[in-house]
Structures are given as C-alpha cells and as structure tokens.
Tab-separated table of C-alpha atoms in Angstrom:
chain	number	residue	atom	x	y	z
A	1	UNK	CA	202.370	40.773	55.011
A	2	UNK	CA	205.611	38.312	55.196
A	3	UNK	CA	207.693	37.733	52.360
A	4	UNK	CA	206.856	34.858	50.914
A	5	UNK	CA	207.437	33.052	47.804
A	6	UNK	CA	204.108	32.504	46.086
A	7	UNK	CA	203.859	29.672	43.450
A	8	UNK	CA	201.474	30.372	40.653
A	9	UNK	CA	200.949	27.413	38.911
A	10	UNK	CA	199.639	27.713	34.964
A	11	UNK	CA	196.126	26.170	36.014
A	12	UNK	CA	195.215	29.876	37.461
A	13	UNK	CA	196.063	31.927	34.184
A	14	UNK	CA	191.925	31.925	33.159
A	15	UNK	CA	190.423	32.807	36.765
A	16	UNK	CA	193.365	35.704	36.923
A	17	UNK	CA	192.076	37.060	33.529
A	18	UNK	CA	188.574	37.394	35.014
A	19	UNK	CA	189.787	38.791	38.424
A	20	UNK	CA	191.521	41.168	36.671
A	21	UNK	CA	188.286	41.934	34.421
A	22	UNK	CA	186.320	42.362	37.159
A	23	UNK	CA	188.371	44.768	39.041
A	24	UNK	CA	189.036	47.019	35.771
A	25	UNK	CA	185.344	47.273	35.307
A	26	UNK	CA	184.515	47.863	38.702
A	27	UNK	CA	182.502	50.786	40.192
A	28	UNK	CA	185.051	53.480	39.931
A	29	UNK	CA	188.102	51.846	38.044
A	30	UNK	CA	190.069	53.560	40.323
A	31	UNK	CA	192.227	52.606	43.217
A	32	UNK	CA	191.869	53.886	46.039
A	33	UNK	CA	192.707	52.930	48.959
A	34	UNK	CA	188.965	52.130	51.018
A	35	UNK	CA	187.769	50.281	47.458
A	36	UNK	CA	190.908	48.290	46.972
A	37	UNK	CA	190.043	46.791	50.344
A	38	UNK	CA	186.796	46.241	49.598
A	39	UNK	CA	187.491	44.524	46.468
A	40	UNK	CA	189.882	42.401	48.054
A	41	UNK	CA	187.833	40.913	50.784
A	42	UNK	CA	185.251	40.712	48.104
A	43	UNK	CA	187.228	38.923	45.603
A	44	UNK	CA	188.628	36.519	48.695
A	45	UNK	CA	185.415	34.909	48.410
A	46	UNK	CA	185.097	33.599	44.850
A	47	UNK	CA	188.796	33.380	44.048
A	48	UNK	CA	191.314	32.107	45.908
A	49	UNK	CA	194.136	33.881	47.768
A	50	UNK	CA	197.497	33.788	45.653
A	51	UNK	CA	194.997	35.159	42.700
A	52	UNK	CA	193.959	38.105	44.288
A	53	UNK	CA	197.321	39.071	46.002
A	54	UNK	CA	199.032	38.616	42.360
A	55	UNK	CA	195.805	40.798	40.759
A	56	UNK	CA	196.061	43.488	43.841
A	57	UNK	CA	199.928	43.425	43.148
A	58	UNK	CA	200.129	44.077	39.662
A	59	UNK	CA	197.540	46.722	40.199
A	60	UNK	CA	199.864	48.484	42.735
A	61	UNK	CA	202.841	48.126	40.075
A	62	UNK	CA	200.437	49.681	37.594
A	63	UNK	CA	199.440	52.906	39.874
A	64	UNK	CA	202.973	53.342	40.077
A	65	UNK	CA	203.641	53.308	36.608
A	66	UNK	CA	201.201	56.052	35.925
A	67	UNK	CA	201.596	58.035	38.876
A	68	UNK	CA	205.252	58.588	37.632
A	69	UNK	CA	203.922	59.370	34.202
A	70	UNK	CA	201.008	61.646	35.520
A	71	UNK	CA	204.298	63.733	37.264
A	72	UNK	CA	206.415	63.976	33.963
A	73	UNK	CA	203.398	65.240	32.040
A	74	UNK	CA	202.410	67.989	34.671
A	75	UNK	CA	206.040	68.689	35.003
A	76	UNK	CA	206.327	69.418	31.199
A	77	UNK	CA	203.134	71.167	30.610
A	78	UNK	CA	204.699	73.297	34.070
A	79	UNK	CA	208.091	73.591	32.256
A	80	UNK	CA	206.399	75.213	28.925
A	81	UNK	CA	204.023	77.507	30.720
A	82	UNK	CA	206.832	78.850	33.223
A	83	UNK	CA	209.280	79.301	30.217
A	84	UNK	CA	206.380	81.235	28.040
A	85	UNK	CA	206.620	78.606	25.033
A	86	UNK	CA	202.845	78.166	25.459
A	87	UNK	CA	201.922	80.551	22.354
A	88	UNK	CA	197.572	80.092	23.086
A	89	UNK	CA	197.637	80.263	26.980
A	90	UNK	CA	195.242	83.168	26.464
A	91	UNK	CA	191.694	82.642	24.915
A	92	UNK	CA	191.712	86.454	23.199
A	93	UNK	CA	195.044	85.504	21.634
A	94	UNK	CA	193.733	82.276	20.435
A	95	UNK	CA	191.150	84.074	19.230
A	96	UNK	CA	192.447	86.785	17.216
A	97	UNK	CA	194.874	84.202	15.316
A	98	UNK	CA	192.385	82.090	14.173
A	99	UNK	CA	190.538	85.308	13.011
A	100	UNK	CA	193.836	86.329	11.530
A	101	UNK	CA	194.275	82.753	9.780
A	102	UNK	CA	191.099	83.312	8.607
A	103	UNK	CA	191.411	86.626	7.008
A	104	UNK	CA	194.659	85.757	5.597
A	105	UNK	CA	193.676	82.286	3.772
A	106	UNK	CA	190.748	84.827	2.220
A	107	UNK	CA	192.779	87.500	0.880
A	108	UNK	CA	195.510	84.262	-0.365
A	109	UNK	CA	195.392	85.082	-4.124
A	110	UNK	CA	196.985	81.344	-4.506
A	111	UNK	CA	193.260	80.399	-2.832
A	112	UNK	CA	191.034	82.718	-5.123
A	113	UNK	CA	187.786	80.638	-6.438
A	114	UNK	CA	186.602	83.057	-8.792
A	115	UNK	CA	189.601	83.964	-10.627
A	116	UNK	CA	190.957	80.656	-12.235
A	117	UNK	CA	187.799	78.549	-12.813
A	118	UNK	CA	189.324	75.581	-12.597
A	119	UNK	CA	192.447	76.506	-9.762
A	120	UNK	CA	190.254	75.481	-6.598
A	121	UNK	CA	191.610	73.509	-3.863
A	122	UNK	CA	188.986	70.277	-3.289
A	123	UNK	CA	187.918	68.992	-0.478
A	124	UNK	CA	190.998	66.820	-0.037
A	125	UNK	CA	193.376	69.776	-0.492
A	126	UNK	CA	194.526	69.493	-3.916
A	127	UNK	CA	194.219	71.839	-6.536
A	128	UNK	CA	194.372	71.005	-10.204
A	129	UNK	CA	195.939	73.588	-12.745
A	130	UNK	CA	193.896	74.751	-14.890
A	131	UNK	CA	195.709	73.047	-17.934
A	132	UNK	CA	196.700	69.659	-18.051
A	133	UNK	CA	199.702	69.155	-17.910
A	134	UNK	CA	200.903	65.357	-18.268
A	135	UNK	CA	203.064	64.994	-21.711
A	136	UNK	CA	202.677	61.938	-24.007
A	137	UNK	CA	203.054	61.226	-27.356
A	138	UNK	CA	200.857	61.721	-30.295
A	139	UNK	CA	200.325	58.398	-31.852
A	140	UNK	CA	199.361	60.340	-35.462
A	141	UNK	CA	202.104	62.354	-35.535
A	142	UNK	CA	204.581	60.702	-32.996
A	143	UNK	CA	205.226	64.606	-31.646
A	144	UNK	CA	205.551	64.860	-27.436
A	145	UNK	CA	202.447	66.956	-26.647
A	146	UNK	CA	200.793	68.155	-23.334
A	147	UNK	CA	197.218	66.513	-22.283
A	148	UNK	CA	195.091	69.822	-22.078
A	149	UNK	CA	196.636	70.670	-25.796
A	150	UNK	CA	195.935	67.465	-27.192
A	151	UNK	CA	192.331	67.977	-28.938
A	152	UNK	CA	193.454	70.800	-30.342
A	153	UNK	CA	196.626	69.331	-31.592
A	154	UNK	CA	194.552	66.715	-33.100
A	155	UNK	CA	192.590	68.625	-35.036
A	156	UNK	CA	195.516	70.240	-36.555
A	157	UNK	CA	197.232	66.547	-37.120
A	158	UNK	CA	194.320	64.649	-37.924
A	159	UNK	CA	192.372	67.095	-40.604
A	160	UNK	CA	189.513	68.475	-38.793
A	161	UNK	CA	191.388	72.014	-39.464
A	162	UNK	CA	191.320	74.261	-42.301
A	163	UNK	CA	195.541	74.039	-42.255
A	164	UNK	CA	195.477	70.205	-41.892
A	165	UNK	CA	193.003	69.801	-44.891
A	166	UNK	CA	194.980	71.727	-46.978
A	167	UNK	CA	198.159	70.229	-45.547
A	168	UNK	CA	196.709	66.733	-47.054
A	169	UNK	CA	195.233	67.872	-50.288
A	170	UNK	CA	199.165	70.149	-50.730
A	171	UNK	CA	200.831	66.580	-50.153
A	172	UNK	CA	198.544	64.538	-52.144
A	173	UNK	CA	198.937	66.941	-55.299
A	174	UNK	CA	202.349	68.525	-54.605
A	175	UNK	CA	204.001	65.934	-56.862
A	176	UNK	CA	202.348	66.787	-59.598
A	177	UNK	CA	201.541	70.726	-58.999
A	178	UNK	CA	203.431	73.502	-58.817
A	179	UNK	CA	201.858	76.112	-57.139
A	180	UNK	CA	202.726	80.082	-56.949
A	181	UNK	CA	203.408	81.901	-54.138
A	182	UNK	CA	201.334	84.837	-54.250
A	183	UNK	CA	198.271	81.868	-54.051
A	184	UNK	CA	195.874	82.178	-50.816
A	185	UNK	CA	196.753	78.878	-49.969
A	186	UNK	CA	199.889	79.727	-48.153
A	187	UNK	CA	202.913	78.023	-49.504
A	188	UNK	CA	204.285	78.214	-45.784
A	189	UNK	CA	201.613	77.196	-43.912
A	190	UNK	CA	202.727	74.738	-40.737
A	191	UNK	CA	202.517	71.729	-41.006
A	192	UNK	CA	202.834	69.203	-38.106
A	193	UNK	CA	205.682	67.047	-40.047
A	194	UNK	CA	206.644	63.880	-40.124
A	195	UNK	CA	209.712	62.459	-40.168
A	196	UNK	CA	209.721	61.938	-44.087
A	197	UNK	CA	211.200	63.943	-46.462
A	198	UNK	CA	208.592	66.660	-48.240
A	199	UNK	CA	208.513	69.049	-51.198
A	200	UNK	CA	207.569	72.459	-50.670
A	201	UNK	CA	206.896	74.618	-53.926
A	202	UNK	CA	209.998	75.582	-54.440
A	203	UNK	CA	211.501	71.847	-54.996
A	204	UNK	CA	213.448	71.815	-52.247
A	205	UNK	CA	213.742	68.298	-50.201
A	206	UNK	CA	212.890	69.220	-47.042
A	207	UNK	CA	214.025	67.192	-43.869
A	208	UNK	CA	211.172	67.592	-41.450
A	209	UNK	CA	211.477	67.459	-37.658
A	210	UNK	CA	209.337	68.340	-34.941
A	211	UNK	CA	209.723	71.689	-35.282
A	212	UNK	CA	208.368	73.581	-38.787
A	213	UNK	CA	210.948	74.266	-40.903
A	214	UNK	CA	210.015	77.763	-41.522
A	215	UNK	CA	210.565	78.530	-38.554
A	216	UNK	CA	207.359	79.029	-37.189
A	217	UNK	CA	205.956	77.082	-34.588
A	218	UNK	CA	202.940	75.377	-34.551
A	219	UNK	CA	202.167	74.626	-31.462
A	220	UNK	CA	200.893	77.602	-29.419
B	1	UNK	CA	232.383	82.908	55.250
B	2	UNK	CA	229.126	82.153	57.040
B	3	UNK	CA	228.855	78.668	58.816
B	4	UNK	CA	226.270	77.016	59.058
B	5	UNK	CA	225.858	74.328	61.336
B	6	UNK	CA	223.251	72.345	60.290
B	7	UNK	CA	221.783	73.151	56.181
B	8	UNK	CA	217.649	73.660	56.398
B	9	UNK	CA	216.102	72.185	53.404
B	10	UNK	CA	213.431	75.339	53.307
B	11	UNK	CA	212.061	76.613	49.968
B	12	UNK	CA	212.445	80.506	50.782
B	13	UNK	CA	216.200	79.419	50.419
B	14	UNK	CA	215.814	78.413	46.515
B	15	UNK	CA	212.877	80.936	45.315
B	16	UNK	CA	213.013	78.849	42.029
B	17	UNK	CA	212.351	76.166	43.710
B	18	UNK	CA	208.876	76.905	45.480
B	19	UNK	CA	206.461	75.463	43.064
B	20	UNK	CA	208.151	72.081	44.406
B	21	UNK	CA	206.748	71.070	47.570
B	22	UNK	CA	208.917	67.730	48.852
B	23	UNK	CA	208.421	65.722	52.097
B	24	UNK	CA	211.593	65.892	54.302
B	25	UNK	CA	214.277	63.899	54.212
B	26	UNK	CA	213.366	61.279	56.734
B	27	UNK	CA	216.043	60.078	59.308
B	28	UNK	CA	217.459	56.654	58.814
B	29	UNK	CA	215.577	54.382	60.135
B	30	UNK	CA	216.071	53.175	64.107
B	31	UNK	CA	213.944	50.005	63.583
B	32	UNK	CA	216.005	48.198	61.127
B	33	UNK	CA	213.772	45.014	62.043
B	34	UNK	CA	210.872	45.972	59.567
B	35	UNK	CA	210.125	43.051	57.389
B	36	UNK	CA	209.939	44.727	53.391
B	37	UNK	CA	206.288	44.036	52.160
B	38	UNK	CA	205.875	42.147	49.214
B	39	UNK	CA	205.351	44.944	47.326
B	40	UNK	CA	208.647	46.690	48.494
B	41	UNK	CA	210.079	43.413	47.264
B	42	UNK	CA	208.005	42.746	43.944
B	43	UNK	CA	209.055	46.692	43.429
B	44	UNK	CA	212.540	46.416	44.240
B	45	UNK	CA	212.561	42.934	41.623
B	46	UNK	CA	211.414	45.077	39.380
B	47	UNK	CA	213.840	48.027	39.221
B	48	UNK	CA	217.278	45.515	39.595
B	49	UNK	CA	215.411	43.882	36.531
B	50	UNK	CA	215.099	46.451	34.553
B	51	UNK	CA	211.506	45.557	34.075
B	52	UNK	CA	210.225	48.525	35.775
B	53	UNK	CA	211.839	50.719	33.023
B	54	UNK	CA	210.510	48.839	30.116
B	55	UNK	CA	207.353	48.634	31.848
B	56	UNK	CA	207.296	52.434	31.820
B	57	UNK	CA	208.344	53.050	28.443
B	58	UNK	CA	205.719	50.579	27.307
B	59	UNK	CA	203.012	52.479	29.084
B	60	UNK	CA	204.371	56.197	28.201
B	61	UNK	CA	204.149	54.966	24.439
B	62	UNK	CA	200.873	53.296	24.464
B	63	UNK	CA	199.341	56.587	25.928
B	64	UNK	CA	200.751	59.297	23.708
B	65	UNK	CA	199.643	56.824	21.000
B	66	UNK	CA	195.777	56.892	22.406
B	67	UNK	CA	195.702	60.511	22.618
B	68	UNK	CA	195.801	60.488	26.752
B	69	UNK	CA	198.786	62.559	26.885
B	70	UNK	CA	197.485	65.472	24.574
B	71	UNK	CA	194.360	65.114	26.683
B	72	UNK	CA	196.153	65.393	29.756
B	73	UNK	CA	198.220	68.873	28.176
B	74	UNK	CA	195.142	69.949	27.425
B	75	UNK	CA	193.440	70.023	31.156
B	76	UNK	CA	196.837	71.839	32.333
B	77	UNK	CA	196.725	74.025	29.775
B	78	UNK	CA	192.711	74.919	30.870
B	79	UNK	CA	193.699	74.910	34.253
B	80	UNK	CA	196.591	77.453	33.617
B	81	UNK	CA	194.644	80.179	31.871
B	82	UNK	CA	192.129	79.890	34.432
B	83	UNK	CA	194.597	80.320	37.372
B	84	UNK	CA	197.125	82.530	35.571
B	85	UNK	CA	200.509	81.600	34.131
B	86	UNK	CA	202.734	82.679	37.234
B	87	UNK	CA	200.691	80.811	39.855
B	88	UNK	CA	200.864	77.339	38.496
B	89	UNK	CA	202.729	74.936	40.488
B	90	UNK	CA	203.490	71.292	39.391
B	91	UNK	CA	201.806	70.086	42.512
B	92	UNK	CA	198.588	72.002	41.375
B	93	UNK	CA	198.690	70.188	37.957
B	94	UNK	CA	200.045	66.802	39.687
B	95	UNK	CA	196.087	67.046	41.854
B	96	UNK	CA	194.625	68.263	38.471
B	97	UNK	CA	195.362	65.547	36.240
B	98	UNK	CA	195.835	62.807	38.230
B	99	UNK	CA	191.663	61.709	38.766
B	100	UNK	CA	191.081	62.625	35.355
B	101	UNK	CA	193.948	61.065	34.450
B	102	UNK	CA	194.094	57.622	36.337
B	103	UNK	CA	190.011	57.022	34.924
B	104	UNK	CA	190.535	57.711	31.219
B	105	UNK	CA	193.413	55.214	30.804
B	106	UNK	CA	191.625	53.582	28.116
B	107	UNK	CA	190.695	49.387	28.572
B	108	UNK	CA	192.938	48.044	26.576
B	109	UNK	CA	196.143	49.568	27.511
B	110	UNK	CA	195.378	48.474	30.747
B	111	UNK	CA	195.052	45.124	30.009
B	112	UNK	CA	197.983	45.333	28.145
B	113	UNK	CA	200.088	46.690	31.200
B	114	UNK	CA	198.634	44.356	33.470
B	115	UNK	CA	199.502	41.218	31.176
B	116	UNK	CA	203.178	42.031	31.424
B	117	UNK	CA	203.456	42.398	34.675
B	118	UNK	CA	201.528	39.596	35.547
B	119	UNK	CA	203.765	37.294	33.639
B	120	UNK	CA	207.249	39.300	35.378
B	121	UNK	CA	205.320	38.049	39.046
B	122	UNK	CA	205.124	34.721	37.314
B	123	UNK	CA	208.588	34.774	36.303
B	124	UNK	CA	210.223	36.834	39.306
B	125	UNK	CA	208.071	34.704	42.134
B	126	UNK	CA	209.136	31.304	40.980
C-alpha cells in the first residue's frame, strides 16, 4: 500500500462506529490474518474505503498493544515461577494450607462460639464484645457510665433498688432524724451522689463527688 | 585471550538465556527502495508521539482493573504445575495466553482503545 495521506472528514465518525461494531462482534473477535481479509473485502462493499483502512488500522495498532502486554504478563508470571516466589504452584501444598487455615481458625480461642455467648464474629466480620461499651452520661445522676451498665446503674439511681429506696427515704428524713449506727439500715450505704452537699448521721457536711465518700465504690 | 572472529548469537552460549528463543538479527537491508506501509508509518507516528506509550498504559490499566490480568496469571500458573516449574519457557506461556487472552478482552475496553486511536489517525493523518 503507498503512503498516502488519507483525509477523514467528520461526516464518517457514525459509519466508523458501526464498522468498528461490526468487526468486534464478528465470528471470532479475533484477528487473524485469513479473517481480517475477509472482513475487509467484506466491509469494502457497504462502507467505503478510507473507513475500513482507518477501522483495519486501528485494529492493527490495537493487536500490537496487547501483544506487548500478553509478553510482559507471561514474562512476569515466568519471572516468579523461575525465582520460586510462586508459594501454591503445587495443588497438595495448596491443599494442605487451606486445611491448615482451616484447623487453625477452629482451634482460634479469639473465634470460640460457645464460650462468650455474645463474642461471635457475624457474617460481615465483626464481633461485638460482650458488654457494651460506649460511655455517656447519666441524665439522673449526671455520672459518666458505660451502656451495658446502664440499667443497672439506673436502678441504683433511680429507686428501683433496695439501697436507692433507702437512699431517698435517709435524705428525705435525715434532717430531722438522727439515726444510730448499730441500725440495719447501714449508715454507710453508697449512695450515687450528687453534687450537693449531704448529712450523714454523724452531722458532718459532706461534699459529694462521683465517687462515694466512704470510700467504697459503687459502681461494680 | 581467545579471538573470535565473528560472535554467534547461539543460546548454548548464555544457558540462562534458553527459555528466550529470538529471531536473528537480520542484515541491513540491500533494498533500501521499500516504500514503509502505512502501518509502519501510522506505527512509527505513534511512538515519536508518544501516543503509543499512553496508549499502552491506558490499556495495561483498564485490564488489571477488569480482572484480565489475574485471569491471565492464573492460566500460567495452571499451565506451570501441569508442565513442571523448571520447564516453563516464556515462549510456552507467550502461545498459552495469547488466544485466551486476545478473546476475553472484554467489549468495552476495546471500544475504549479503539476510540483513542481512532481520533490519534484523525489527528496524525490530517
């Protein structure tokens, strides 16, 4: 073929499109060599000739293109075989480490079902501890406590509890009783305090903070 | 110190080099009258362009994207344990992958390829 310079005006783009659609989705959607002819004297019929040259050129350009790729991939995958990086080449090896995956994500005691109840890993890989464990404040008491402790820190705050109804009925009367210390109700029982100022038995003015006073801690 | 008068490019000279089969060197050419083929000239537009280079990058990247290339690892690998790890040469996996290879190049990368160089003939034939 002579060089030439080959003019392809804009009025072409749309039959180019479907030459080029009709030789991707032809019989093989390969190139070789006998088809390509084919094709082309085919083609010479229904479109005209700078179209099919420019479609049967770009083609070439294309094979090209992944011809050179085809060669750096087999040259790699040659490179890591020859070199021993490939760690499955064998199917036995394969084999026994996926059995030995297996056996080892079994015996994992960070995996066990059984054990924790609630320390599973879900279907989307995430496991939950058993407790949770997302702190907030109390909006009774105004303490910081943890989510999974919070119903039972309510209780205690609110007055569902034997120590919290006591707590109340101490403060509501401890103005005007005194009471002894060898009493069941414990002078020293815990209370969740606020930030106020409150009389034990003794008269003292206590400063309360978050933690009880007597040194015992409420919270478990 | 040996002379030799003429060097012959053989593989049993390089024994690290036999899994490489190349086509000899050929002699410069007598006929300097042959007319380059438009593709020798479309090709040659191409490299001094630089195109040829994005072109390939373009194409390398769209195919690792699609999966092709792990595909492609894949059949050498299969081919290799079949045929043993010391007697694979690239040629072998060149002929392995490159039927498979040249019919699962999936639609739309093609397209894709083919757009761009269609417009660089626009652009480089005007």
């Amino acid at each position: 073929m002579q060089a030439q310079l080959i003019c392809f005006p804009r009025v072409y783009i749309s039959p180019v499109s479907v030459a080029l659609s009709t030789l991707m989705s032809g019989p093989n959607g390969d190139d070789m060599p006998s088809d390509s002819q084919n094709m082309f004297f085919v083609m010479l019929v229904v479109f005209p000739m700078s179209i099919v040259v420019c479609v049967q050129l770009a083609l070439h350009v294309f094979g090209d293109l992944l011809d050179s790729i085809i060669v750096d991939v087999a040259s790699e995958c040659h490179r890591i075989v020859r070199l021993g990086l490939e760690r499955n080449l064998d199917e036995e090896e394969e084999e026994l480490r996926l059995s030995a995956q297996a056996r080892a994500r079994i015996a994992d005691p960070s995996n066990n079902v059984e054990a924790n109840g609630k320390y599973v890993v879900d279907i989307f890989g995430q496991t939950h501890p058993p407790v949770a464990n997302e702190i907030f404040d109390c909006m009774n008491c105004g303490r910081s406590i943890m989510a999974g402790r919070f119903a039972p820190h309510l209780e205690k705050c609110m007055g569902k509890g034997r120590k919290a109804r006591l707590k109340a009925t101490r403060s509501s009367t401890a103005a005007q009783n005194r009471y002894s210390r060898g009493s069941p109700v414990s002078t020293y029982s815990p209370y969740s305090s606020t930030a106020s100022i409150n009389r034990l038995s003794n008269g003292n003015p206590r400063v309360a903070t978050g933690e009880c006073s007597n040194g015992t801690v409420e919270e478990p | 110190m040996s002379t030799k008068p003429v060097f012959h490019k053989t593989n049993k000279s390089h024994p690290w080099r036999a899994s490489i089969k190349r086509p000899p060197t050929p002699d410069a050419e007598e006929d300097q009258d042959r007319e380059p083929t438009l593709q020798e000239i479309i090709n040659i537009k191409l490299i001094e362009s630089g195109e040829k280079e994005k072109l390939k990058e373009l194409l390398r990247e769209r195919l690792i994207e699609c999966g092709w290339r792990d595909e492609m690892k894949a059949l050498c690998r299969a081919f290799t344990r079949k045929k043993g790890r010391d007697n694979v040469t690239v040629d072998d996996l060149v002929r392995v992958i490159t039927p498979k290879g040249r019919a699962s190049v999936p639609d739309s990368v093609k397209a894709e390829l083919l757009q761009r160089i269609r417009a660089f003939l626009q652009t480089a034939a005007l």
